[in-house]
GROMACS .gro file of C-alpha atoms in nm:
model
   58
    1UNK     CA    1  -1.620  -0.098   0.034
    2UNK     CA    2  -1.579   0.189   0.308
    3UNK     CA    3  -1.301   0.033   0.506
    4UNK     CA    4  -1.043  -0.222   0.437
    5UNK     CA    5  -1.004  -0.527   0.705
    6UNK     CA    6  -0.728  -0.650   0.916
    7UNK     CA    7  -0.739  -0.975   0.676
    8UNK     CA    8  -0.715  -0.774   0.337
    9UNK     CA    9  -0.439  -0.568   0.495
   10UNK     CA   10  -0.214  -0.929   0.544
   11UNK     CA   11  -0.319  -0.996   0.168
   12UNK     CA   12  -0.147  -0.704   0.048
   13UNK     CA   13   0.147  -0.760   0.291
   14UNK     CA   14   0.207  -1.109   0.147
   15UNK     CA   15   0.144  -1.041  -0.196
   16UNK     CA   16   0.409  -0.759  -0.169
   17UNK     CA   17   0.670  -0.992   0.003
   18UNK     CA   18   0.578  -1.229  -0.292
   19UNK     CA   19   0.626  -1.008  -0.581
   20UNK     CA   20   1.000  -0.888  -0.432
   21UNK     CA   21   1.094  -1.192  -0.268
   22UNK     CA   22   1.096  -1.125   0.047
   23UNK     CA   23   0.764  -1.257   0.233
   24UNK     CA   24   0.968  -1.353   0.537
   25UNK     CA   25   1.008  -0.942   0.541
   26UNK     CA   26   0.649  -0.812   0.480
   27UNK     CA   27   0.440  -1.117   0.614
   28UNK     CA   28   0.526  -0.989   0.950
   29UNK     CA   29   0.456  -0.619   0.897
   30UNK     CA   30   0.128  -0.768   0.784
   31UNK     CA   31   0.086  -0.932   1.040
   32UNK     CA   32   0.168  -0.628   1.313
   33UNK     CA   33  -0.065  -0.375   1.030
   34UNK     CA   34  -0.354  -0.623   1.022
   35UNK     CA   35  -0.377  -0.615   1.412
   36UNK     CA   36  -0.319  -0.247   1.423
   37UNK     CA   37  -0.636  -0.205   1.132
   38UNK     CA   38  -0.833  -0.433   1.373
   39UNK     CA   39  -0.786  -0.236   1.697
   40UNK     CA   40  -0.817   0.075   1.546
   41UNK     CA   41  -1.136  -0.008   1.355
   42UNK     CA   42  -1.287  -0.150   1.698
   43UNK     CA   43  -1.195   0.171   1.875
   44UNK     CA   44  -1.381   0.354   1.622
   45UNK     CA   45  -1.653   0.144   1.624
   46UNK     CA   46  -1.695   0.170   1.999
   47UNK     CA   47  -1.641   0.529   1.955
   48UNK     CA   48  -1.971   0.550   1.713
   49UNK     CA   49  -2.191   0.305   1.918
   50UNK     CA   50  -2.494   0.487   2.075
   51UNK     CA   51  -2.453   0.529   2.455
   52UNK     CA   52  -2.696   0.352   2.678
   53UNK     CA   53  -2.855   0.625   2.954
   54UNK     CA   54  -2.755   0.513   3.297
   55UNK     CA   55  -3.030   0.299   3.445
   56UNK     CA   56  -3.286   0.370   3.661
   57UNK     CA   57  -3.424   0.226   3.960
   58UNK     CA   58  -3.817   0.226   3.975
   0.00000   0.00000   0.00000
């Protein structure tokens, strides 16, 4: 596994806020970390995509 996703991210969130009581706490931080994983993995990813040359005409 190279990279962890936005949905394991909310797993570990909510187990935390399980094991101390307190999921109403870390569910949301999950929540905000899982989206912040998810953009940052698509910038990269967009980042590493091959560029297209501009077209031509003819």
């Amino acid at each position: 596994m190279k990279r962890l996703t936005p949905f394991a991210v909310l797993l570990i969130f909510g187990l935390i806020g399980l094991l101390t009581g307190k999921f109403g706490l870390w569910f949301p931080f999950g929540l905000v970390a899982a989206i912040v994983v998810g953009v940052v993995q698509d910038r990269r990813a967009r980042a590493a995509a091959p560029k297209d040359p501009a077209p031509t005409d003819g």
